[in-house]
Coordinates of C-alpha atoms in Angstrom, one line a residue:
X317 CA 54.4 124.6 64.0
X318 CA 52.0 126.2 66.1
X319 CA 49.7 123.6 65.8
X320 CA 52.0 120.9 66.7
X321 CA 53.3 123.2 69.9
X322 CA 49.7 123.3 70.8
X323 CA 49.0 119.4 70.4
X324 CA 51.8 118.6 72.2
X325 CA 51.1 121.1 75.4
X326 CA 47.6 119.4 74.7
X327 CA 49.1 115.7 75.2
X328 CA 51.6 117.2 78.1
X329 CA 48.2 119.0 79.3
X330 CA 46.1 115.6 79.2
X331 CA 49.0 113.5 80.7
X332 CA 49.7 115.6 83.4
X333 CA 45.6 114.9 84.0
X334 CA 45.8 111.5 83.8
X335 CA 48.5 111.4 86.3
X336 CA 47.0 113.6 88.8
X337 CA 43.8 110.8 88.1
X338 CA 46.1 108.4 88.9
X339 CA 48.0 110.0 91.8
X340 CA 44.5 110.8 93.4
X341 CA 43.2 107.5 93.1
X342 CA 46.0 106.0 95.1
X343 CA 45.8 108.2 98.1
X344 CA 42.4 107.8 98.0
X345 CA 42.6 103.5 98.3
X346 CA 45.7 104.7 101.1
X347 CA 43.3 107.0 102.6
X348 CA 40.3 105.0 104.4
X349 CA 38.4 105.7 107.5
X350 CA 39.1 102.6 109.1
X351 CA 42.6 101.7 110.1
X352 CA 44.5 99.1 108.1
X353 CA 45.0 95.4 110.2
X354 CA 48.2 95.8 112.0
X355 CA 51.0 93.4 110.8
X356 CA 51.2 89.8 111.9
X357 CA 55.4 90.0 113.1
X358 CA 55.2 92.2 116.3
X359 CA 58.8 93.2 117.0
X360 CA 60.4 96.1 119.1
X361 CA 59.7 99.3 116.4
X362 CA 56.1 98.3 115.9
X363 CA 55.8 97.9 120.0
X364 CA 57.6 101.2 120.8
X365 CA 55.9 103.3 117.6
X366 CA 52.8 102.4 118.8
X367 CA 51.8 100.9 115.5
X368 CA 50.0 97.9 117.1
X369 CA 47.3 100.2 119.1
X370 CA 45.7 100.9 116.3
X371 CA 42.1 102.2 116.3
X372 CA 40.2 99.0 115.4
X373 CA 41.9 97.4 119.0
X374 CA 41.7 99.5 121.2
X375 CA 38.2 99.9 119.7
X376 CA 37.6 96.2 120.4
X377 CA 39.4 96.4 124.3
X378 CA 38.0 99.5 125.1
X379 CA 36.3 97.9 128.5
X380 CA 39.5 95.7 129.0
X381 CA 41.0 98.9 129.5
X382 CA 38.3 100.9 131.2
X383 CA 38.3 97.8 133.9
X384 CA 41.8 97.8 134.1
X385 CA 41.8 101.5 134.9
X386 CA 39.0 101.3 137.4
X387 CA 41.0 98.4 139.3
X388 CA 43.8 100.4 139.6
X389 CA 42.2 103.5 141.1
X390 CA 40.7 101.1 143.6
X391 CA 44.2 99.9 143.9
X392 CA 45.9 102.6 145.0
X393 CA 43.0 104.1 146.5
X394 CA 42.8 101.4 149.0
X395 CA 46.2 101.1 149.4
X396 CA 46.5 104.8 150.4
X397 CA 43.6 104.1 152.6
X398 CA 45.4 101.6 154.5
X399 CA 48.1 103.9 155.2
X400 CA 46.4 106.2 156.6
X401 CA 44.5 103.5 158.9
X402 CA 47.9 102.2 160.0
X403 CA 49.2 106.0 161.0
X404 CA 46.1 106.3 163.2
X405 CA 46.7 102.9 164.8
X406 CA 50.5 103.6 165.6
X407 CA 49.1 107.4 166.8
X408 CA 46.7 105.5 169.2
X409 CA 49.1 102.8 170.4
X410 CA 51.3 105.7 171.6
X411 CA 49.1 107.4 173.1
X412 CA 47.3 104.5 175.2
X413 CA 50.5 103.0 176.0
X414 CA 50.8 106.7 177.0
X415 CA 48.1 106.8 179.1
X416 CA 48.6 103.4 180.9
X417 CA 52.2 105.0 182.0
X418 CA 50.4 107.7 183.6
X419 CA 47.9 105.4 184.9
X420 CA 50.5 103.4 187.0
X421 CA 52.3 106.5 188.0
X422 CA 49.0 107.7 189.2
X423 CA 48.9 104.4 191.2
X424 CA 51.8 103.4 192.6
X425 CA 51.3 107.4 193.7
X426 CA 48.0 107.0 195.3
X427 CA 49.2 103.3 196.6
X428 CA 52.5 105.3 198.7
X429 CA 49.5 107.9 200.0
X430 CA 47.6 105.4 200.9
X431 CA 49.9 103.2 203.3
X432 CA 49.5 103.5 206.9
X433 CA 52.5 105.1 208.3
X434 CA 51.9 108.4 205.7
X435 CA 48.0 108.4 207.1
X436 CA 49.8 108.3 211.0
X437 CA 52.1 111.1 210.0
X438 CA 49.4 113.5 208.4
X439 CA 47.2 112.8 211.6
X440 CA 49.9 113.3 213.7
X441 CA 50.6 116.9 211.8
X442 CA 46.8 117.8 211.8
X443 CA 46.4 118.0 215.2
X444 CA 42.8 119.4 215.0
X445 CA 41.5 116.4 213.7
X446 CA 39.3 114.1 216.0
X447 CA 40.5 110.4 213.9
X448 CA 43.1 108.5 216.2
X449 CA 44.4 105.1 215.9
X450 CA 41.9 102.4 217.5
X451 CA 43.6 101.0 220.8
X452 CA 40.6 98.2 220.6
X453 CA 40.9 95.7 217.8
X454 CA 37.8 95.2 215.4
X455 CA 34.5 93.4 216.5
X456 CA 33.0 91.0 214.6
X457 CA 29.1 91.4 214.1
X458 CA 27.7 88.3 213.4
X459 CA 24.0 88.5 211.6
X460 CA 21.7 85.8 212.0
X461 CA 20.0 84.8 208.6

């Protein structure tokens, strides 16, 4: 009775072996280093799980995507480099449409100081000064050539 205990705990023993053979073996054909080929029907679960990026691809697109990358960068980069050009040019529009403002103020200023009746009056109020008004009218001083 012992005997047959022991051959069947043997057989239980050797069967249990051959199925953690067996068990091994097929992990190790699911196991591989490289990744499996992804599935020919490409459908909303595989797109969203991410199960079409496998290794292999992105492997084979690697500088599809580094380009890609680098475009964008150079994308936005520029873009944000245009913005900033555009705030410099609206900053020195105001300020030279500024500047002509004061410009015309500071003529039309010097224009009023400048007419004839204001340079009587402040002749007329310096009376210290030796500059009248010409009685004679101007001579004309013809050169010979």
């Amino acid at each position: 009775m012992e005997n047959k205990e022991e051959k069947e705990l043997l057989e239980e023993a050797a069967d249990m072996k051959e199925q953690a053979k067996k068990a091994i073996q097929k992990i190790k054909e699911k196991v591989q280093e490289e990744d499996t080929k992804p599935t020919s029907s490409l459908n909303l679960r595989t797109i969203l799980g991410g199960d079409f990026l496998t290794a292999e691809m992105v492997r084979r697109q690697i500088w599809l995507i580094v380009l890609m990358v680098l475009f964008t960068i150079i994308y936005v980069a520029s873009r944000y480099q245009c913005q900033q050009d555009l705030i410099a040019i609206d900053k020195l529009e105001k300020e030279l449409l500024h500047a002509k403002y004061k410009a015309l103020s500071s003529s039309s200023t010097l224009t009023e100081k400048c007419r004839e009746s204001h340079v009587l009056e402040a002749l007329k109020q310096h009376k210290d000064t030796l500059l009248h008004i010409s009685d004679q009218p101007p001579y004309i001083i013809n050169v010979p050539e």
